[in-house]
């Protein structure tokens, strides 16, 4: 369970102004919102990558900002984070990048064969051909491949919670479907909690149990996909339709 | 009316206040960085391989450029000294001059300046790029300590490598100066070293060594610190690198100026 409590964050201007949100264990939760509303900032407060000015985050009852420092280590171990721009380590090849997804002690305890197995499996799950890319550097990969290596790195440690920052942006329809299936499967089979930030409103509504919309610093909407579609709120409606329009545009361009 | 007088004064105080604030903030962050690096070293979280890799980059790969700068420093000192000392002093004084200048000043200072350009700028740009491409966040999210992985190996490598490089620069500088004295004024090797030995204190070597140790510490600490504070995209990395170079050069020159009153009493 992740619970954001009254999160405030301002950079030059206020970005988040009191966000309260709880994602239950095993739930698939989608967070929508216009570009620049602070979706990535909100995700990052979970791991103290960005420290909120006010408020707290609790992960499975462990407080990130009010508890002892050791909480953060425990929480970082529980959570896999898929970065919006992959954030692969550019001096390490794909194999090393994915291995970094394992906690240090686990990495030390595995022998080479076991480690290869884990890395190999993680890459296959995201529909990459391990043989071809294991020894490549991130600079030699396409954007979509980087993204999927980033996902492999996030899941290889078998986290209990996954935070996905636009995992399908920049992927072709087949890989988008593969990633969506992966999120569903992790949630159904392994009870993994997923908090998904996405611009793919249709996909999000399709696979998630609940959705929320971030707008002007606060949660404008939080409920089931059906409630979202039926919401009379003009902002929600405008967003759904605008997004549909953009999606149509994207299809036309691609 | 009163405003005309008061406003500039207030503005001036505000400026001083801001500068003071920024200085204190940097000093605090530098202190924390050094402390965390020390903790990482003491808790054995720093990989020996990373340190070796950084030593290779800082040391071995810097040898050619250090060779060139040190030779030129020795040659120029020798020529200039020879020109100024003509007929006014015994000729062996040239040996003293070259050796003392190289060991006390030119060896450490020039090597440090070369390393600021070659290593300091590189570290800031590298870490800055890692910040803006979220790689530092990725390390943290995976429970890794960026200080142990990125900062500490560079600082340790700097402290070890710099004195070695300066020792190399000293030898090259002195040798080049000696060759030049021979070519230029026909000053033999024996005379040159006679002069060098006449005014030699082993303290001088320790003095040069201490300087190089401090420089070897300062360059990676400042460059890592500046790199990790990078904000914005490619432009931010460029800006931060320029500022880091200024910061390092100024710090090195100030430390260099502080050394004589502190250690040459
Ligand atoms: N490290 C930072 N320093 C300064 N400002 C930041 C930082 N991170 C984010 N911001 C600002 O916070 C706001 C929200 O950014 P964020 O990346 O969370 O948007 P987002 O909702 O994820 O948008 P997108 O859908 O485009 O990814 C933006 O205005 C951004 O400029
Ligand atoms: Mg974002």
Coordinates of C-alpha atoms and ligand atoms in Angstrom, one line a residue:
Chain A
X1 CA 0.0 0.0 0.0
X2 CA 1.2 3.5 -0.8
X3 CA -0.4 6.5 0.8
X4 CA 0.5 10.0 -0.1
X5 CA -0.6 12.4 2.6
X6 CA -1.0 16.1 1.9
X7 CA 2.0 16.4 -0.4
X8 CA 3.1 19.9 -1.1
X9 CA 6.0 20.7 -3.4
X10 CA 7.0 24.0 -5.0
X11 CA 10.0 24.6 -7.3
X12 CA 9.9 28.2 -8.6
X13 CA 6.1 27.9 -8.6
X14 CA 3.9 25.6 -6.6
X15 CA 3.6 22.2 -8.4
X16 CA 1.8 20.0 -5.8
X17 CA -0.5 21.7 -3.4
X18 CA -1.9 19.1 -1.1
X19 CA -2.2 15.7 -2.7
X20 CA -3.8 12.8 -0.8
X21 CA -3.9 9.5 -2.5
X22 CA -3.9 5.9 -1.4
X23 CA -3.1 2.9 -3.6
X24 CA -4.1 -0.4 -2.1
X25 CA -1.9 -3.5 -2.1
X26 CA -2.3 -5.5 -5.3
X27 CA -4.1 -2.7 -7.0
X28 CA -3.5 -1.3 -10.5
X29 CA -3.8 2.4 -10.3
X30 CA -3.5 4.9 -13.1
X31 CA -2.7 8.5 -12.6
X32 CA -3.5 10.9 -15.5
X33 CA -2.9 14.5 -15.8
X34 CA -1.7 17.2 -18.3
X35 CA 2.0 17.5 -19.0
X36 CA 3.8 19.4 -16.3
X37 CA 1.3 18.9 -13.5
X38 CA 3.8 17.1 -11.3
X39 CA 3.0 13.4 -11.9
X40 CA 6.6 12.5 -12.1
X41 CA 7.3 14.7 -9.0
X42 CA 4.6 12.9 -7.1
X43 CA 6.1 9.4 -8.0
X44 CA 9.5 10.5 -7.0
X45 CA 8.4 11.6 -3.5
X46 CA 7.8 7.9 -2.8
X47 CA 11.5 7.2 -2.8
X48 CA 12.7 10.5 -1.5
X49 CA 14.2 11.3 -4.9
X50 CA 12.3 14.6 -4.6
X51 CA 11.6 15.7 -1.0
X52 CA 8.2 17.3 -0.5
X53 CA 8.0 20.6 1.2
X54 CA 5.2 19.3 3.4
X55 CA 3.4 16.0 3.8
X56 CA 4.5 12.4 4.1
X57 CA 4.4 9.2 2.1
X58 CA 3.8 5.8 3.7
X59 CA 4.6 2.6 2.0
X60 CA 3.2 -0.5 3.7
X61 CA 2.9 1.5 6.9
X62 CA 6.5 2.7 6.8
X63 CA 6.8 6.5 6.7
X64 CA 9.4 7.9 4.3
X65 CA 9.8 11.3 5.9
X66 CA 8.8 10.8 9.5
X67 CA 10.4 7.4 10.2
X68 CA 14.0 6.4 10.8
X69 CA 16.4 6.6 7.8
X70 CA 16.4 2.8 7.6
X71 CA 12.8 3.0 6.4
X72 CA 14.0 4.5 3.1
X73 CA 16.3 1.5 2.5
X74 CA 13.4 -0.9 3.2
X75 CA 11.1 1.0 0.9
X76 CA 13.6 1.3 -1.9
X77 CA 14.0 -2.5 -1.7
X78 CA 10.2 -3.0 -2.0
X79 CA 9.7 -0.7 -4.9
X80 CA 10.7 -1.0 -8.6
X81 CA 10.8 2.3 -10.4
X82 CA 10.4 2.7 -14.2
X83 CA 11.8 6.1 -15.1
X84 CA 10.1 8.2 -17.7
X85 CA 13.3 8.5 -19.8
X86 CA 14.6 5.0 -18.9
X87 CA 17.5 6.5 -16.9
X88 CA 19.9 3.7 -17.9
X89 CA 23.5 3.9 -16.7
X90 CA 25.3 4.9 -19.8
X91 CA 28.7 3.5 -18.9
X92 CA 27.2 0.0 -18.3
X93 CA 26.0 -2.4 -20.9
X94 CA 22.5 -3.9 -20.9
X95 CA 23.5 -6.9 -18.8
X96 CA 25.1 -4.8 -16.2
X97 CA 22.2 -2.3 -16.2
X98 CA 19.7 -5.0 -15.6
X99 CA 21.8 -6.7 -12.9
X100 CA 21.9 -3.4 -11.0
X101 CA 18.2 -3.9 -10.5
X102 CA 19.0 -6.6 -7.9
X103 CA 19.7 -5.5 -4.4
X104 CA 23.4 -5.6 -3.5
X105 CA 23.3 -8.6 -1.2
X106 CA 21.3 -10.6 -3.7
X107 CA 23.7 -9.7 -6.5
X108 CA 26.6 -10.8 -4.4
X109 CA 24.9 -14.1 -3.5
X110 CA 24.0 -15.2 -7.0
X111 CA 26.5 -17.1 -9.1
X112 CA 27.1 -16.1 -12.7
X113 CA 24.7 -18.7 -14.2
X114 CA 21.9 -17.7 -11.8
X115 CA 22.5 -14.0 -12.5
X116 CA 22.4 -14.5 -16.3
X117 CA 19.2 -16.5 -15.9
X118 CA 17.5 -13.6 -14.0
X119 CA 18.7 -11.0 -16.4
X120 CA 17.8 -13.1 -19.4
X121 CA 14.3 -13.7 -18.0
X122 CA 13.7 -10.1 -17.3
X123 CA 14.6 -9.1 -20.8
X124 CA 12.5 -11.7 -22.3
X125 CA 9.5 -10.6 -20.3
X126 CA 9.7 -7.2 -21.9
X127 CA 10.0 -8.7 -25.3
X128 CA 13.7 -8.1 -26.0
X129 CA 16.0 -10.6 -27.5
X130 CA 18.7 -11.0 -24.8
X131 CA 21.3 -12.6 -27.1
X132 CA 21.3 -9.5 -29.3
X133 CA 21.4 -6.7 -26.8
X134 CA 23.1 -8.0 -23.6
X135 CA 26.5 -6.5 -24.4
X136 CA 25.2 -3.3 -26.0
X137 CA 25.6 0.1 -24.4
X138 CA 22.4 2.2 -23.9
X139 CA 23.6 4.7 -26.5
X140 CA 23.4 1.8 -29.1
X141 CA 19.7 1.2 -28.3
X142 CA 16.6 2.8 -29.7
X143 CA 14.3 4.8 -27.4
X144 CA 11.7 2.0 -27.1
X145 CA 14.4 -0.5 -26.4
X146 CA 15.9 1.6 -23.7
X147 CA 12.5 2.0 -22.1
X148 CA 12.1 -1.8 -22.0
X149 CA 15.5 -2.3 -20.6
X150 CA 14.5 0.2 -17.9
X151 CA 11.4 -1.9 -17.2
X152 CA 13.6 -5.1 -17.1
X153 CA 15.8 -3.4 -14.6
X154 CA 12.9 -2.4 -12.4
X155 CA 11.3 -5.9 -12.3
X156 CA 14.4 -8.1 -12.1
X157 CA 14.5 -7.7 -8.3
X158 CA 10.9 -8.9 -8.0
X159 CA 9.6 -5.8 -6.2
X160 CA 6.3 -5.8 -4.4
X161 CA 5.4 -2.4 -5.7
X162 CA 6.1 -0.9 -9.2
X163 CA 6.0 2.7 -10.0
X164 CA 5.6 3.2 -13.7
X165 CA 6.3 6.6 -15.2
X166 CA 4.8 6.5 -18.7
X167 CA 6.1 3.1 -19.5
X168 CA 4.3 2.9 -22.9
X169 CA 5.2 6.3 -24.2
X170 CA 7.3 5.9 -27.3
X171 CA 6.5 2.2 -27.7
X172 CA 4.9 0.7 -30.8
X173 CA 1.4 -0.8 -30.3
X174 CA 2.6 -4.4 -29.9
X175 CA 5.1 -3.5 -27.2
X176 CA 2.5 -1.2 -25.6
X177 CA 0.2 -4.1 -25.4
X178 CA 3.0 -6.3 -24.1
X179 CA 3.8 -3.9 -21.3
X180 CA 0.1 -3.5 -20.4
X181 CA -0.2 -7.3 -20.2
X182 CA 2.9 -7.4 -18.1
X183 CA 1.4 -4.9 -15.6
X184 CA -1.8 -6.9 -15.4
X185 CA 0.0 -10.2 -15.0
X186 CA 2.3 -8.9 -12.3
X187 CA -0.7 -7.6 -10.5
X188 CA -2.9 -10.7 -10.9
X189 CA -0.3 -13.4 -10.4
X190 CA 2.1 -11.9 -8.0
X191 CA -0.1 -9.3 -6.2
X192 CA 2.3 -6.6 -7.3
X193 CA 0.9 -3.1 -6.6
X194 CA 1.2 -0.9 -9.6
X195 CA 1.0 2.9 -9.7
X196 CA 1.0 3.9 -13.3
X197 CA 1.5 7.4 -14.7
X198 CA 0.3 7.5 -18.3
X199 CA -0.9 9.6 -21.1
X200 CA -2.6 6.6 -22.6
X201 CA -5.9 7.3 -21.0
X202 CA -7.7 4.5 -22.9
X203 CA -5.1 1.9 -22.0
X204 CA -5.1 3.1 -18.4
X205 CA -8.9 2.9 -18.1
X206 CA -8.8 -0.5 -19.7
X207 CA -6.3 -2.2 -17.4
X208 CA -6.6 -0.4 -14.1
X209 CA -8.8 -0.9 -11.1
X210 CA -8.9 2.7 -10.2
X211 CA -7.7 5.9 -11.8
X212 CA -7.1 9.5 -10.6
X213 CA -6.4 12.7 -12.3
X214 CA -3.9 15.3 -11.2
X215 CA -4.8 18.9 -12.1
X216 CA -3.4 22.2 -10.9
X217 CA -1.6 20.7 -8.0
X218 CA -4.3 18.5 -6.5
X219 CA -6.3 15.4 -7.3
X220 CA -9.2 16.5 -9.4
X221 CA -10.7 13.0 -9.6
X222 CA -10.2 9.7 -8.0
X223 CA -12.4 6.6 -8.7
X224 CA -13.1 3.7 -10.9
X225 CA -12.6 3.8 -14.7
X226 CA -16.4 3.8 -15.2
X227 CA -16.8 6.7 -12.8
X228 CA -14.1 8.5 -14.7
X229 CA -15.8 8.2 -18.0
X230 CA -19.1 9.2 -16.5
X231 CA -17.8 12.1 -14.5
X232 CA -19.7 15.3 -15.1
X233 CA -16.6 17.3 -14.2
X234 CA -15.8 19.4 -17.3
X235 CA -12.1 19.2 -16.7
X236 CA -12.2 15.4 -16.6
X237 CA -14.3 15.3 -19.7
X238 CA -12.2 17.8 -21.6
X239 CA -9.1 15.8 -20.7
X240 CA -10.6 12.5 -21.9
X241 CA -11.7 14.0 -25.1
X242 CA -8.6 16.1 -25.7
X243 CA -6.5 13.0 -25.0
X244 CA -8.6 11.0 -27.5
X245 CA -8.0 13.7 -30.0
X246 CA -4.2 13.7 -29.4
X247 CA -4.2 9.9 -29.6
X248 CA -5.9 10.1 -33.0
X249 CA -3.3 12.7 -34.0
X250 CA -0.5 10.5 -32.9
X251 CA -1.9 7.6 -34.9
X252 CA -2.1 9.9 -38.0
X253 CA 1.5 11.0 -37.6
X254 CA 2.9 7.5 -37.0
Chain B
X1 CA 15.2 61.2 -0.5
X2 CA 16.2 58.9 2.3
X3 CA 15.5 56.1 -0.1
X4 CA 18.2 57.3 -2.5
X5 CA 20.8 56.8 0.2
X6 CA 19.3 53.8 1.9
X7 CA 18.3 51.7 -1.1
X8 CA 21.8 51.2 -2.4
X9 CA 23.1 50.3 1.0
X10 CA 20.3 47.8 1.6
X11 CA 20.9 46.4 -1.9
X12 CA 24.6 46.1 -1.1
X13 CA 23.9 44.3 2.2
X14 CA 21.4 42.0 0.3
X15 CA 24.2 41.2 -2.2
X16 CA 26.7 40.5 0.6
X17 CA 24.0 38.5 2.3
X18 CA 23.3 36.4 -0.8
X19 CA 27.0 35.8 -1.4
X20 CA 27.4 34.8 2.2
X21 CA 24.4 32.6 2.0
X22 CA 25.7 30.9 -1.2
X23 CA 29.2 30.4 0.3
X24 CA 27.8 28.9 3.5
X25 CA 25.5 26.6 1.5
X26 CA 28.4 25.4 -0.7
X27 CA 30.7 24.9 2.3
X28 CA 28.0 22.9 4.0
X29 CA 27.3 20.7 1.0
X30 CA 31.0 20.2 0.4
X31 CA 31.4 19.2 4.1
X32 CA 28.5 16.7 3.8
X33 CA 29.9 15.3 0.6
X34 CA 33.4 14.7 2.2
X35 CA 31.8 13.3 5.3
X36 CA 29.6 10.9 3.4
X37 CA 32.5 9.8 1.2
X38 CA 34.5 9.1 4.4
X39 CA 31.7 7.0 5.8
X40 CA 31.4 5.1 2.5
X41 CA 35.1 4.4 2.6
X42 CA 35.1 3.3 6.3
X43 CA 32.0 1.1 5.8
X44 CA 33.9 -0.6 2.9
X45 CA 31.2 0.4 0.4
X46 CA 33.7 1.7 -2.1
X47 CA 34.8 -0.7 -4.8
X48 CA 38.5 -1.1 -5.3
X49 CA 38.0 -1.6 -9.0
X50 CA 36.2 1.8 -9.3
X51 CA 39.2 3.5 -7.6
X52 CA 41.7 1.8 -9.9
X53 CA 39.6 2.8 -12.9
X54 CA 39.6 6.4 -11.8
X55 CA 43.3 6.3 -11.0
X56 CA 43.9 5.1 -14.5
X57 CA 41.9 7.9 -16.0
X58 CA 43.4 10.6 -13.8
X59 CA 47.0 9.3 -13.6
X60 CA 48.0 7.2 -16.6
X61 CA 46.0 9.1 -19.1
X62 CA 47.3 12.4 -17.8
X63 CA 50.9 11.5 -18.2
X64 CA 51.4 12.9 -21.8
X65 CA 49.9 16.3 -21.0
X66 CA 51.7 16.6 -17.7
X67 CA 54.9 15.7 -19.5
X68 CA 54.4 18.5 -21.9
X69 CA 53.5 21.2 -19.4
X70 CA 56.2 20.2 -17.0
X71 CA 58.9 20.2 -19.7
X72 CA 57.8 23.6 -20.9
X73 CA 57.8 24.9 -17.3
X74 CA 61.3 23.7 -16.7
X75 CA 62.5 25.0 -20.1
X76 CA 61.0 28.5 -19.6
X77 CA 62.2 28.9 -16.0
X78 CA 65.7 27.9 -17.1
X79 CA 65.8 30.3 -20.0
X80 CA 64.3 33.2 -18.1
X81 CA 66.5 32.5 -15.1
X82 CA 69.6 32.3 -17.3
X83 CA 68.7 35.5 -19.0
X84 CA 68.2 37.4 -15.7
X85 CA 71.1 35.9 -13.9
X86 CA 73.7 36.7 -16.6
X87 CA 76.8 38.2 -15.0
X88 CA 75.1 39.1 -11.7
X89 CA 75.3 35.8 -9.8
X90 CA 77.3 32.7 -9.9
X91 CA 75.9 30.5 -12.7
X92 CA 75.1 27.5 -10.5
X93 CA 72.3 29.6 -9.0
X94 CA 70.3 28.7 -12.1
X95 CA 70.2 25.1 -10.8
X96 CA 68.8 26.3 -7.5
X97 CA 66.3 28.5 -9.3
X98 CA 64.9 25.8 -11.6
X99 CA 64.7 23.1 -8.9
X100 CA 63.1 25.4 -6.3
X101 CA 60.6 26.9 -8.7
X102 CA 59.6 23.5 -10.1
X103 CA 59.3 21.7 -6.8
X104 CA 57.7 24.5 -4.7
X105 CA 55.5 26.1 -7.2
X106 CA 55.3 25.1 -10.9
X107 CA 55.1 21.3 -10.5
X108 CA 52.1 21.2 -8.1
X109 CA 50.3 24.3 -9.5
X110 CA 50.6 23.5 -13.2
X111 CA 49.7 19.9 -12.7
X112 CA 46.7 20.9 -10.7
X113 CA 45.6 23.4 -13.4
X114 CA 46.0 20.7 -16.1
X115 CA 43.9 18.3 -14.0
X116 CA 41.2 20.8 -13.5
X117 CA 40.8 21.0 -17.2
X118 CA 41.3 17.3 -17.9
X119 CA 39.6 15.7 -14.9
X120 CA 37.7 18.3 -13.0
X121 CA 35.6 19.4 -16.0
X122 CA 35.1 15.9 -17.0
X123 CA 33.8 14.8 -13.7
X124 CA 31.4 17.7 -13.4
X125 CA 30.1 17.2 -16.9
X126 CA 29.8 13.4 -16.4
X127 CA 28.0 13.6 -13.1
X128 CA 25.9 16.6 -14.3
X129 CA 24.7 14.5 -17.2
X130 CA 23.9 11.7 -14.9
X131 CA 21.8 14.1 -12.8
X132 CA 19.8 15.5 -15.7
X133 CA 19.2 12.1 -17.2
X134 CA 18.0 10.7 -13.9
X135 CA 20.8 8.2 -13.5
X136 CA 21.6 9.5 -10.0
X137 CA 17.9 9.0 -9.1
X138 CA 18.1 5.5 -10.6
X139 CA 21.0 4.6 -8.4
X140 CA 19.1 5.8 -5.4
X141 CA 15.9 4.0 -6.4
X142 CA 17.9 0.8 -6.6
X143 CA 19.2 1.3 -3.1
X144 CA 22.7 2.2 -4.2
X145 CA 24.6 5.1 -2.7
X146 CA 25.8 7.5 -5.5
X147 CA 28.4 8.9 -3.1
X148 CA 30.0 5.5 -2.6
X149 CA 29.8 4.6 -6.3
X150 CA 30.7 7.9 -7.9
X151 CA 32.1 10.4 -5.4
X152 CA 34.4 8.4 -3.1
X153 CA 36.4 6.5 -5.8
X154 CA 37.1 9.8 -7.6
X155 CA 38.2 11.5 -4.3
X156 CA 40.4 8.6 -3.3
X157 CA 41.9 8.4 -6.7
X158 CA 42.6 12.1 -6.7
X159 CA 44.4 12.0 -3.4
X160 CA 46.6 9.1 -4.5
X161 CA 47.2 10.1 -8.1
X162 CA 48.0 13.8 -7.7
X163 CA 51.2 13.4 -5.6
X164 CA 52.5 10.8 -8.0
X165 CA 51.7 13.0 -11.0
X166 CA 53.4 16.0 -9.3
X167 CA 56.5 13.8 -8.6
X168 CA 56.6 12.9 -12.2
X169 CA 56.2 16.6 -13.2
X170 CA 59.0 17.6 -10.9
X171 CA 61.4 15.1 -12.4
X172 CA 60.5 16.1 -15.9
X173 CA 60.6 19.8 -15.2
X174 CA 64.0 19.7 -13.5
X175 CA 65.4 17.5 -16.2
X176 CA 64.1 19.7 -19.0
X177 CA 65.4 22.8 -17.2
X178 CA 68.8 21.2 -16.8
X179 CA 69.0 20.3 -20.5
X180 CA 68.0 23.8 -21.4
X181 CA 70.6 25.3 -19.2
X182 CA 73.1 23.1 -20.9
X183 CA 71.9 24.0 -24.4
X184 CA 71.4 27.7 -23.7
X185 CA 74.3 28.6 -21.5
X186 CA 76.5 25.6 -21.6
X187 CA 75.9 25.0 -17.9
X188 CA 77.0 21.5 -17.2
X189 CA 74.9 18.9 -15.3
X190 CA 77.3 18.9 -12.3
X191 CA 77.2 22.7 -11.9
X192 CA 73.4 22.6 -12.2
X193 CA 73.0 20.0 -9.5
X194 CA 75.7 21.6 -7.4
X195 CA 73.5 24.7 -7.3
X196 CA 70.4 22.7 -6.7
X197 CA 71.9 20.9 -3.7
X198 CA 73.4 24.0 -2.2
X199 CA 70.1 25.5 -1.2
X200 CA 68.1 22.2 -1.0
X201 CA 66.0 21.5 2.0
X202 CA 64.1 18.2 2.2
X203 CA 61.3 20.3 3.6
X204 CA 60.8 21.6 0.1
X205 CA 59.8 18.3 -1.1
X206 CA 57.4 17.8 1.7
X207 CA 56.0 21.2 1.0
X208 CA 55.4 20.4 -2.7
X209 CA 54.0 17.0 -1.7
X210 CA 51.5 18.6 0.8
X211 CA 50.3 21.0 -1.9
X212 CA 49.8 18.2 -4.4
X213 CA 47.9 16.2 -1.8
X214 CA 45.5 19.1 -1.1
X215 CA 45.0 19.8 -4.8
X216 CA 44.4 16.1 -5.4
X217 CA 41.6 16.3 -2.8
X218 CA 40.1 19.6 -3.8
X219 CA 39.7 18.9 -7.5
X220 CA 37.5 15.8 -7.3
X221 CA 35.6 17.1 -4.3
X222 CA 34.6 20.4 -6.0
X223 CA 33.9 18.8 -9.4
X224 CA 31.8 16.0 -7.9
X225 CA 29.9 18.5 -5.7
X226 CA 29.2 20.8 -8.7
X227 CA 28.3 17.9 -10.9
X228 CA 25.7 16.6 -8.4
X229 CA 24.1 20.1 -8.1
X230 CA 23.5 20.3 -11.8
X231 CA 20.0 21.4 -12.8
X232 CA 18.3 21.7 -16.2
X233 CA 19.3 20.0 -19.4
X234 CA 22.4 20.1 -21.6
X235 CA 22.6 23.9 -21.0
X236 CA 22.7 23.3 -17.3
X237 CA 25.5 20.8 -17.6
X238 CA 27.5 23.3 -19.7
X239 CA 26.9 26.1 -17.3
X240 CA 27.7 24.0 -14.3
X241 CA 31.0 22.8 -15.8
X242 CA 32.2 26.3 -16.5
X243 CA 31.3 27.3 -13.0
X244 CA 33.1 24.3 -11.6
X245 CA 36.3 25.1 -13.5
X246 CA 36.2 28.7 -12.2
X247 CA 35.5 27.4 -8.7
X248 CA 38.4 24.9 -8.8
X249 CA 40.9 27.3 -10.3
X250 CA 40.1 30.0 -7.8
X251 CA 40.3 27.6 -4.9
X252 CA 43.6 26.2 -6.1
X253 CA 45.1 29.7 -6.5
X254 CA 43.9 30.7 -3.1
X255 CA 45.3 27.6 -1.4
X256 CA 48.5 28.1 -3.3
X257 CA 48.7 31.6 -1.9
X258 CA 48.0 30.4 1.6
X259 CA 50.8 27.8 1.6
X260 CA 53.8 30.1 2.0
X261 CA 52.6 31.9 5.1
X262 CA 51.4 28.6 6.6
X263 CA 54.4 26.4 5.8
X264 CA 57.4 28.4 4.8
X265 CA 58.0 30.4 8.0
Ligands
LIG1 N1 14.1 18.9 -10.3 C1 13.3 19.9 -10.6 N2 13.7 21.2 -10.5 C2 12.9 22.2 -10.8 N3 11.7 22.0 -11.3 C3 11.2 20.8 -11.5 C4 12.0 19.6 -11.2 N4 11.3 18.5 -11.4 C5 10.1 19.0 -11.9 N5 10.1 20.3 -12.0 C6 8.9 21.1 -12.4 O1 7.8 20.6 -11.8 C7 6.7 20.6 -12.7 C8 6.1 19.2 -12.8 O2 7.0 18.3 -13.5 P1 6.8 16.8 -13.7 O3 8.0 16.3 -14.4 O4 6.3 16.1 -12.5 O5 5.6 16.8 -14.8 P2 4.7 15.6 -15.3 O6 3.4 15.7 -14.8 O7 5.5 14.3 -15.0 O8 4.8 16.0 -16.9 P3 5.0 15.0 -18.1 O9 3.7 14.3 -18.4 O10 5.4 15.9 -19.2 O11 6.0 14.0 -17.7 C9 7.2 21.1 -14.0 O12 6.8 22.5 -14.1 C10 8.7 21.0 -13.9 O13 9.3 22.1 -14.5
LIG2 MG1 6.6 13.1 -16.1

